[in-house]
Tab-separated table of C-alpha atoms and ligand atoms in Angstrom:
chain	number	residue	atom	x	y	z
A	1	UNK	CA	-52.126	-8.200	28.813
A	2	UNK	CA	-55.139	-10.335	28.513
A	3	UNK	CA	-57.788	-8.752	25.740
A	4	UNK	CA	-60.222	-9.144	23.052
A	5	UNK	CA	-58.752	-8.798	19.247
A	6	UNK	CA	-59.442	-9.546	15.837
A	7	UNK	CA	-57.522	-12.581	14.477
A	8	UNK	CA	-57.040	-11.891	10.481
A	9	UNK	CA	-55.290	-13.861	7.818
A	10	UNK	CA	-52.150	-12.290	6.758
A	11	UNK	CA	-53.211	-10.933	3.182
A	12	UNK	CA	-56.528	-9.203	5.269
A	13	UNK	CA	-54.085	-8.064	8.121
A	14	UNK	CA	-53.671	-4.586	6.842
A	15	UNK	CA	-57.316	-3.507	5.379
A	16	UNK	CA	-58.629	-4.912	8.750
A	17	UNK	CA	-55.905	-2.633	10.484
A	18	UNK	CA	-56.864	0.719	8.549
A	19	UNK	CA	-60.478	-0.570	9.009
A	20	UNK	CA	-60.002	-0.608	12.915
A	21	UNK	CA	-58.066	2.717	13.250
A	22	UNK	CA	-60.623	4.465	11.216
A	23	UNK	CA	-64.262	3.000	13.294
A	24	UNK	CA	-61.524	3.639	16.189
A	25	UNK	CA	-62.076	0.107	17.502
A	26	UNK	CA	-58.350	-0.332	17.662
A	27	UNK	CA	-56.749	-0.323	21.001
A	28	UNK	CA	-53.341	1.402	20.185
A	29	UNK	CA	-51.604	1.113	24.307
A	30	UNK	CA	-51.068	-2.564	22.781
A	31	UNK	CA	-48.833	-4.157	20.053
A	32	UNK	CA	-50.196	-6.286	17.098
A	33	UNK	CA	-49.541	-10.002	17.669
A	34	UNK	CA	-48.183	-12.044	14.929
A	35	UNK	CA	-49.283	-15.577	14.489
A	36	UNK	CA	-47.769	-18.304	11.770
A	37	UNK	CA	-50.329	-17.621	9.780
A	38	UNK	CA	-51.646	-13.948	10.130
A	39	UNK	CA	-51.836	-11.566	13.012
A	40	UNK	CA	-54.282	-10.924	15.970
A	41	UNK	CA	-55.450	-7.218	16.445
A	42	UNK	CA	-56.152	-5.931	20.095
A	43	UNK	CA	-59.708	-4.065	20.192
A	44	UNK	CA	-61.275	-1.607	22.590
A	45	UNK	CA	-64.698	-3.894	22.553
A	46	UNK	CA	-67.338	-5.626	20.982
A	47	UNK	CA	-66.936	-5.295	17.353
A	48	UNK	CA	-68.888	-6.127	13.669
A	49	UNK	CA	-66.543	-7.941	12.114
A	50	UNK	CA	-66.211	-8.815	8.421
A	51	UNK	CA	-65.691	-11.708	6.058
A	52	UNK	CA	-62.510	-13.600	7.229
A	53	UNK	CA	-62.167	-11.907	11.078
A	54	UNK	CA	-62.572	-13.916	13.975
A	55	UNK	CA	-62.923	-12.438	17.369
A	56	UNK	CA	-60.893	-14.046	20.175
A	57	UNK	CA	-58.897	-13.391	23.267
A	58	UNK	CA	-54.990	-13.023	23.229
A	59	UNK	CA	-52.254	-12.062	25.379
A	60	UNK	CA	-50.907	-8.783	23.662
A	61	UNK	CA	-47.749	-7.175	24.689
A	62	UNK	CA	-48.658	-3.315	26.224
A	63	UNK	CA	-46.659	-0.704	24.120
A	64	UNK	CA	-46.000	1.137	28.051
A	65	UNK	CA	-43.940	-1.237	28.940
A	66	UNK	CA	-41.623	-0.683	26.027
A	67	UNK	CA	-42.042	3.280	27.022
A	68	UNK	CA	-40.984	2.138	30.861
A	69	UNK	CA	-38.340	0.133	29.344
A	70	UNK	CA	-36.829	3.274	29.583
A	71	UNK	CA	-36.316	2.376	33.946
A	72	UNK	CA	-33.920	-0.707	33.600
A	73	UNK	CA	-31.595	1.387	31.895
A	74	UNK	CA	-30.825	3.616	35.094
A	75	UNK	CA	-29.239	3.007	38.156
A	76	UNK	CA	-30.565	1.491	40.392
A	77	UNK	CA	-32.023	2.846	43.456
A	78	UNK	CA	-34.732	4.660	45.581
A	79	UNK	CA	-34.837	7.412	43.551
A	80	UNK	CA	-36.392	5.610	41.094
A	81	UNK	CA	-39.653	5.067	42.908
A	82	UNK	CA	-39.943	8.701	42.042
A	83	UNK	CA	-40.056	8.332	38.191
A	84	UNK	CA	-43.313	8.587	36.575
A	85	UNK	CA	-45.580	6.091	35.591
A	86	UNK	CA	-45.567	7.164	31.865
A	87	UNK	CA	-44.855	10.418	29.756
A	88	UNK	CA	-46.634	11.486	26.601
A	89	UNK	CA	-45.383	10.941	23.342
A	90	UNK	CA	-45.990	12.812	20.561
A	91	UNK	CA	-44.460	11.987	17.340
A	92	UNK	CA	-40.758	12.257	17.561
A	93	UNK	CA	-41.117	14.022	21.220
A	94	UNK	CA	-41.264	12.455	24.494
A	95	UNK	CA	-42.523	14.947	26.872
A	96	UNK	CA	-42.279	14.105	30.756
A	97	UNK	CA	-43.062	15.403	34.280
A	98	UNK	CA	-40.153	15.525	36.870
A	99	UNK	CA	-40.580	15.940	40.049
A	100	UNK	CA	-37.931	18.667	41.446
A	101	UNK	CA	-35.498	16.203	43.177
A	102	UNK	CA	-35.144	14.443	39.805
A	103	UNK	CA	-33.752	16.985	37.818
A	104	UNK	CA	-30.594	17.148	38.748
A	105	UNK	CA	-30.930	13.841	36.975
A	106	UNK	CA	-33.054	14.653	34.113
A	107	UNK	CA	-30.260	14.152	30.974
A	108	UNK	CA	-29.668	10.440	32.322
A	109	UNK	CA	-33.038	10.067	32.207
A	110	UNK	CA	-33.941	11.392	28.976
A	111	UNK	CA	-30.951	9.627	27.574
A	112	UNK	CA	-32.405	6.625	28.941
A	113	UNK	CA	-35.705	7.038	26.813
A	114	UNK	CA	-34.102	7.857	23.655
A	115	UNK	CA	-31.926	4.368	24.026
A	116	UNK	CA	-35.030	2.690	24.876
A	117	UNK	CA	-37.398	4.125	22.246
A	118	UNK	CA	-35.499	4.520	18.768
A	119	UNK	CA	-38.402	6.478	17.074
A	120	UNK	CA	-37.884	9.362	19.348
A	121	UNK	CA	-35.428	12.395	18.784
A	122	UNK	CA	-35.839	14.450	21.567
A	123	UNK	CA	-37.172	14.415	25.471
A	124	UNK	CA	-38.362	17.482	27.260
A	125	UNK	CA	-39.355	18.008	30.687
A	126	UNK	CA	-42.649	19.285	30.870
A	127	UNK	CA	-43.389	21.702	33.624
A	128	UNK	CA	-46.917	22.165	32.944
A	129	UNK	CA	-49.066	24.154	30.383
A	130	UNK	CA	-50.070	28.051	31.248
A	131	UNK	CA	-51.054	31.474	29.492
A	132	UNK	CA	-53.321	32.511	27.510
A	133	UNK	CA	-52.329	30.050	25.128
A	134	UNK	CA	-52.306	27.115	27.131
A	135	UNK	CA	-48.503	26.496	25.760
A	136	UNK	CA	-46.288	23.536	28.236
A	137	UNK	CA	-43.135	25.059	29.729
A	138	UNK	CA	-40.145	22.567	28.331
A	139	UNK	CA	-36.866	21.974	29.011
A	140	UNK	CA	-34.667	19.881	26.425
A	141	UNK	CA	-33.158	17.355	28.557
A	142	UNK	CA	-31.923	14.849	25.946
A	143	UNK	CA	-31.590	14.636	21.988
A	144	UNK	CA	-31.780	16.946	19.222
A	145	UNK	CA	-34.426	19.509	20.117
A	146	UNK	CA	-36.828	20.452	17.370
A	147	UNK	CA	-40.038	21.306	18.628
A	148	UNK	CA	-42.002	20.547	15.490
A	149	UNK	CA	-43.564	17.284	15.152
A	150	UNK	CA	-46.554	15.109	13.867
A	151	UNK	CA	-49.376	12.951	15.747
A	152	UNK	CA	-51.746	10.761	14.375
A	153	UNK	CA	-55.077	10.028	15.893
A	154	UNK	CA	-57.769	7.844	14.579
A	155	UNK	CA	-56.814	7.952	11.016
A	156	UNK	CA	-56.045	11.882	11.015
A	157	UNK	CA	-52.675	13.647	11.090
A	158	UNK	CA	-51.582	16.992	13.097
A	159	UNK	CA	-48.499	18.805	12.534
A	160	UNK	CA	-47.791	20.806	15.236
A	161	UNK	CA	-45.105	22.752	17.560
A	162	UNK	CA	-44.850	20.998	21.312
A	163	UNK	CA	-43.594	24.368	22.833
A	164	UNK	CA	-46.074	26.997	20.748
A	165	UNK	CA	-48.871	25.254	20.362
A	166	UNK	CA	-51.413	22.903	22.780
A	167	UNK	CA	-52.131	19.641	22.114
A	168	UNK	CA	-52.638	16.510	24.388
A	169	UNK	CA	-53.090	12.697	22.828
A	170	UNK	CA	-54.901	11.877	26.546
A	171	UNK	CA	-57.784	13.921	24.496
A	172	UNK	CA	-57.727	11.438	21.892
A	173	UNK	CA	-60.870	9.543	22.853
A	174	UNK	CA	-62.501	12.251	23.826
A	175	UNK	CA	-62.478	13.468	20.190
A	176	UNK	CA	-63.374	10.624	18.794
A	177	UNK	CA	-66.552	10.545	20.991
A	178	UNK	CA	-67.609	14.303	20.335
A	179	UNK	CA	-67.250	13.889	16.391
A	180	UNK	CA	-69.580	10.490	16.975
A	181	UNK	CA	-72.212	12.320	18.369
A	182	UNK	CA	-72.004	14.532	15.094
A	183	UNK	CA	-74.633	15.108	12.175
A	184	UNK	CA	-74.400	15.306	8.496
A	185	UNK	CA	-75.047	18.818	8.541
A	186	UNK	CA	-74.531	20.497	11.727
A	187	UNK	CA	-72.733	24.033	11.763
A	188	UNK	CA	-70.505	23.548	14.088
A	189	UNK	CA	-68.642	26.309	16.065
A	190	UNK	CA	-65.056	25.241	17.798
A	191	UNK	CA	-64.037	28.208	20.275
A	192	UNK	CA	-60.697	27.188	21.522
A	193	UNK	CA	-59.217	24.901	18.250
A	194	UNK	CA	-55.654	24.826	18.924
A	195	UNK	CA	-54.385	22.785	16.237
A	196	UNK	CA	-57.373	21.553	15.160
A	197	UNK	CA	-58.093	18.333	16.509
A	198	UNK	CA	-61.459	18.614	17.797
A	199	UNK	CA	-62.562	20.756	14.643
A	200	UNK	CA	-60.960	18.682	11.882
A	201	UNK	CA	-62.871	15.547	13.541
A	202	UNK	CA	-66.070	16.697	13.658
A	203	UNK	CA	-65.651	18.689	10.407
A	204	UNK	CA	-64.785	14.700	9.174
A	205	UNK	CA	-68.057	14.079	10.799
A	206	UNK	CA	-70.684	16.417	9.350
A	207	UNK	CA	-70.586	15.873	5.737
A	208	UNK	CA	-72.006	18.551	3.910
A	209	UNK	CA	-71.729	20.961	7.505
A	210	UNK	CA	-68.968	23.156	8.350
A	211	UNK	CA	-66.586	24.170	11.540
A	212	UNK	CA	-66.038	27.739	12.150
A	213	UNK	CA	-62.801	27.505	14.583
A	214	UNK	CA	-61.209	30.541	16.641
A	215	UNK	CA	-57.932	30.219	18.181
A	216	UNK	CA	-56.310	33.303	19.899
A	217	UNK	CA	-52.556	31.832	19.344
A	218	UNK	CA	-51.553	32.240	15.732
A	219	UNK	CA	-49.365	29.316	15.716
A	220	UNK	CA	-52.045	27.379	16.824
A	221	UNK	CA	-53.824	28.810	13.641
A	222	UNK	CA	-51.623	28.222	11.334
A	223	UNK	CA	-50.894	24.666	11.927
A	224	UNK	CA	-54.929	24.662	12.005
A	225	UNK	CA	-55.155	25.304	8.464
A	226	UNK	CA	-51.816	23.242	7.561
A	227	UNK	CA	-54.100	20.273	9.275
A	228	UNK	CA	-56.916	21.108	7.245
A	229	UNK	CA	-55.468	20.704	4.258
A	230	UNK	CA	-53.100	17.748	5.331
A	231	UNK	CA	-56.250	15.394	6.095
A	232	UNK	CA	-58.003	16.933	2.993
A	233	UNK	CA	-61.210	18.946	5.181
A	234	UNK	CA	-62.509	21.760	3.373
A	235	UNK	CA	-65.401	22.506	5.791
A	236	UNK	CA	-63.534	24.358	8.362
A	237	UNK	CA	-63.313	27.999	8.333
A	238	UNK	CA	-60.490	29.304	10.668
A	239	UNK	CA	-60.087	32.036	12.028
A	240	UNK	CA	-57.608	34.282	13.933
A	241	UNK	CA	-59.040	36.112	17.366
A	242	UNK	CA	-60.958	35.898	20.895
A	243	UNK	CA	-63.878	33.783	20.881
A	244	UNK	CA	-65.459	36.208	22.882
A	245	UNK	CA	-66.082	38.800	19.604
A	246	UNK	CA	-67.461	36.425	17.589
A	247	UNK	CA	-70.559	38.068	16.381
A	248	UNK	CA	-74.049	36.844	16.278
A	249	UNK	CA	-75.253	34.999	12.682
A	250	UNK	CA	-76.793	32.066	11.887
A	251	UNK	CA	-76.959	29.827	15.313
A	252	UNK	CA	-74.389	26.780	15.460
A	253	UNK	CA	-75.951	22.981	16.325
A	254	UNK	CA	-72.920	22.188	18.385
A	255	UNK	CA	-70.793	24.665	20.255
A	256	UNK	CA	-66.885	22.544	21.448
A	257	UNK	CA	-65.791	24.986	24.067
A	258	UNK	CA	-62.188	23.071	25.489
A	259	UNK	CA	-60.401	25.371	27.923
A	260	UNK	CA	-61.269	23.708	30.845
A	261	UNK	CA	-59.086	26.651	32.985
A	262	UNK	CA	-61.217	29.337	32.200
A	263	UNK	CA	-63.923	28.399	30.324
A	264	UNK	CA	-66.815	29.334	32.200
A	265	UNK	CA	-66.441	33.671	31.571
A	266	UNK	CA	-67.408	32.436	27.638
A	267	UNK	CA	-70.785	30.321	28.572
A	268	UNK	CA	-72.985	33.174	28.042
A	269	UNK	CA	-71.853	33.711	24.726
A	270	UNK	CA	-71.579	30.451	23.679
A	271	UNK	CA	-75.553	30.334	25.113
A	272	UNK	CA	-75.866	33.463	22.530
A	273	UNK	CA	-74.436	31.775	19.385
A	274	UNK	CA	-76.493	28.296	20.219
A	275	UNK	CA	-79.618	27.304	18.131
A	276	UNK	CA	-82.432	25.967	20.261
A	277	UNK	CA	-82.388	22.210	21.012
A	278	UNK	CA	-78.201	22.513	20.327
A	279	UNK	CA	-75.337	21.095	21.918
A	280	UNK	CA	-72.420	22.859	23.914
A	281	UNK	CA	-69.568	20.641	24.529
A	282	UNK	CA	-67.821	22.111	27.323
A	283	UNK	CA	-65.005	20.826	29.375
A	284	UNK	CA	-64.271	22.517	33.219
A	285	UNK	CA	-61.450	21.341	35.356
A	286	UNK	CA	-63.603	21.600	38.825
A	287	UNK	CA	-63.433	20.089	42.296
A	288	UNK	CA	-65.074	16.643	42.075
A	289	UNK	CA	-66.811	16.859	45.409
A	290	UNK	CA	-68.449	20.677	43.938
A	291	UNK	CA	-69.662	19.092	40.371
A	292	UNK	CA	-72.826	18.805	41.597
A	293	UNK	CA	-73.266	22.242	42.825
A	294	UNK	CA	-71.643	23.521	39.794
A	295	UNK	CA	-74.182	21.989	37.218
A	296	UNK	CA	-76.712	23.505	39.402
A	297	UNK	CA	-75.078	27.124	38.976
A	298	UNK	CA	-74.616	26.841	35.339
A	299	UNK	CA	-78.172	26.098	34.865
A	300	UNK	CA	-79.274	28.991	37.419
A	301	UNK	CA	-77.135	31.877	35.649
A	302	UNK	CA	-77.998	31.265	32.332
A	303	UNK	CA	-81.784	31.382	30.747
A	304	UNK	CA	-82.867	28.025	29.042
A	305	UNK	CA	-79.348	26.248	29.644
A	306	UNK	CA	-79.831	22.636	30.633
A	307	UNK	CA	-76.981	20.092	31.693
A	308	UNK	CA	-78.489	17.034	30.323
A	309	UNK	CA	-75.027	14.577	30.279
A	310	UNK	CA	-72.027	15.214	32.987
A	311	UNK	CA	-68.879	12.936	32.296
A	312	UNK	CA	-65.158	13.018	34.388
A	313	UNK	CA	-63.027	13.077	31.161
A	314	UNK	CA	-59.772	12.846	33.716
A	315	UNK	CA	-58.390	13.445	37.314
A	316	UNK	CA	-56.701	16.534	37.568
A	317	UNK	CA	-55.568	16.405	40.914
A	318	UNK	CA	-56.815	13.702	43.864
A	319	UNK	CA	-59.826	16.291	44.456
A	320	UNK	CA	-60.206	17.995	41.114
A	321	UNK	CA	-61.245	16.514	37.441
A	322	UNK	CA	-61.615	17.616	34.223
A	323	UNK	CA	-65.127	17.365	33.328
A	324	UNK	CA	-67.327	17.022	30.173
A	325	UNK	CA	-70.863	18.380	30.648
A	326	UNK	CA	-72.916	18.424	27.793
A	327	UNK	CA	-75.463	21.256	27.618
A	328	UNK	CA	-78.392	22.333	25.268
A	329	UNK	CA	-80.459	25.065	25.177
A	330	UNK	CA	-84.748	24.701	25.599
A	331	UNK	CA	-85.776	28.246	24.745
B	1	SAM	N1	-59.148	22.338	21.309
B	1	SAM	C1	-57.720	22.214	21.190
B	1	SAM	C2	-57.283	20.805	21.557
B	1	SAM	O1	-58.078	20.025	22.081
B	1	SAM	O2	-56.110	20.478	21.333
B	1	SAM	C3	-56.970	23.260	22.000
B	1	SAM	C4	-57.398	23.351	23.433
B	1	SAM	S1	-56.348	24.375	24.438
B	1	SAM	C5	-56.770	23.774	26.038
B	1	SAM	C6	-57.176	25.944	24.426
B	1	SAM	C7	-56.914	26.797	23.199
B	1	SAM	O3	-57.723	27.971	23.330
B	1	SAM	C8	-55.493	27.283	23.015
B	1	SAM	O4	-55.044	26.934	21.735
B	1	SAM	C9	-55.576	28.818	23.188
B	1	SAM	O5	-54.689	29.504	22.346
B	1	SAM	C10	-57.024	29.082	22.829
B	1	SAM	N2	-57.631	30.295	23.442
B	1	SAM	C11	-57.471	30.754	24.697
B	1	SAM	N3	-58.240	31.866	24.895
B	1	SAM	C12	-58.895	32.064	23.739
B	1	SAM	C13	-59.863	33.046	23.310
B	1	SAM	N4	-60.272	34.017	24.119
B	1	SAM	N5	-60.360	32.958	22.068
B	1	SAM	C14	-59.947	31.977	21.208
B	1	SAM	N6	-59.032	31.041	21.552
B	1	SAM	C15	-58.528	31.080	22.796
């Protein structure tokens, strides 16, 4: 794939590589290409570069393709136009969405991505996440089955369970742009923290602030804290229990509210716990032709709550999305 990278001398290769994962300029769906004499880095955009880094254009090979490698592998046929365009990885799991008529196929196909992609140990079909806890129903279909595993996302690390806990890399960005819009400072409240990725990045964010992060799922909790102390964040406070009893103290500057399912029922008391002139970062899977109409009754049922930013984070379906709409409160 044609891109924009960095090109860096061999002896500044990896500094400008740590540099570029932590600004998050670095665009990890493509591989590093090496040169005679030092490497080119792909980047997401425009970039300030340093002593010693030239911006250019290269051809970079796209790490999917290594992931689809996965296709050649399997007989040929039909059937095949019914594989998936990609799965998710995370860590040592691959994690993939059948479609019913292909799993009576499903160990020759997750034996097929473990040949193809030796850093993986296990692949599970993924039937879709549900429950309170918002946990994916999995099925081992090929290697060695542990469901404990670490990510790493823009310089942080998250141990975590695939089949107790939630966790999605497609949210990766999305993180990294909530804990950019962050303040030395802020007290920030997460209401649904999983694992901790949206907390531990914006707790990484407000220097001399803290996250106070719920979680209902006491997996999910523990993990939290284990990824507290793994990245070395000592502003979050975590907590065990239902967002919905958290009690009224000092008003938060930011409010993260990701459970885009079911959300809504715990606007009003996010509205409760907000400081005026705050932010509410909340996430609502929704039909894309009603988003319009759904702004509009957000800001009717609750007193001083004002949609000022709305943002399709993903398709969900071909007529629903996942939407970001960022709110803040005027009286
Ligand atoms: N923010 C995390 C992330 O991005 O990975 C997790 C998001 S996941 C969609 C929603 C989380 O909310 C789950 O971990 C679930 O256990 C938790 N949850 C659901 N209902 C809750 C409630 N009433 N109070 C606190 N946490 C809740």
């Amino acid at each position: 794939m044609y891109a924009r990278g960095i090109r860096v001398s061999l002896s500044q290769a990896e500094s400008a590589r740590r540099e570029l994962i932590r600004t998050g300029a670095i665009d990890t769906s493509l591989f590093l290409l090496r040169e005679e004499k030092g490497v080119v880095i792909p980047v997401t955009g425009l970039v300030a570069c340093r002593e010693g880094w030239e911006p250019c254009f290269a051809v970079f090979r796209e790490k999917r393709s290594v992931r689809g490698g996965y296709r050649e592998l399997l007989e040929p046929g039909d059937w095949k136009m019914s594989l998936p365009g990609s799965f998710d990885v995370l860590g040592t799991k691959a994690l993939i969405k059948l479609q019913p008529e292909l799993h009576d196929r499903q160990n020759g196909i997750g034996d097929a991505i473990l040949k193809a992609n030796g850093s993986l140990d296990s692949v599970f079909r993924d039937d879709g996440v549900s429950g309170e806890y918002r946990i994916r129903k999995l099925t081992l279909i090929a290697g060695t089955g542990g469901t404990e595993t670490s990510v790493s996302e823009y310089g942080l690390k998250f141990r975590l369970d695939v089949a107790k806990t939630f966790y999605s890399p497609r949210l990766a960005v999305e993180r990294k742009r909530v804990a950019s819009a962050v303040l030395p400072g802020e007290r920030i409240l997460d209401m649904f923290a999983g694992v901790g990725p949206f907390s531990i990045s914006a707790a990484r964010a407000a220097a001399g602030g803290t996250v106070t992060a719920f979680d209902i799922n006491p997996y999910a909790l523990s993990y939290l804290k284990e990824n507290a102390a793994l990245n070395r964040i000592v502003n979050v406070e975590c907590h065990l229990g239902d967002s919905m009893a958290i009690e009224q103290g000092v008003p938060f500057d930011r409010i993260i509210m990701n459970l885009p399912q079911d959300g809504g029922r715990f606007v009003g008391k996010a509205m409760s716990l907000l400081a005026n002139g705050g932010f509410i970062h909340y996430y609502e899977r929704t039909e894309q032709a009603g988003i319009a109409a759904r702004v509009s009754s957000l800001e009717e049922a609750f007193d001083g709550l004002r949609v000022v930013d709305v943002r399709m984070v993903k398709s969900y379906s071909p007529a629903e999305g996942i939407y970001h709409l960022l709110m803040t409160r005027d009286r």
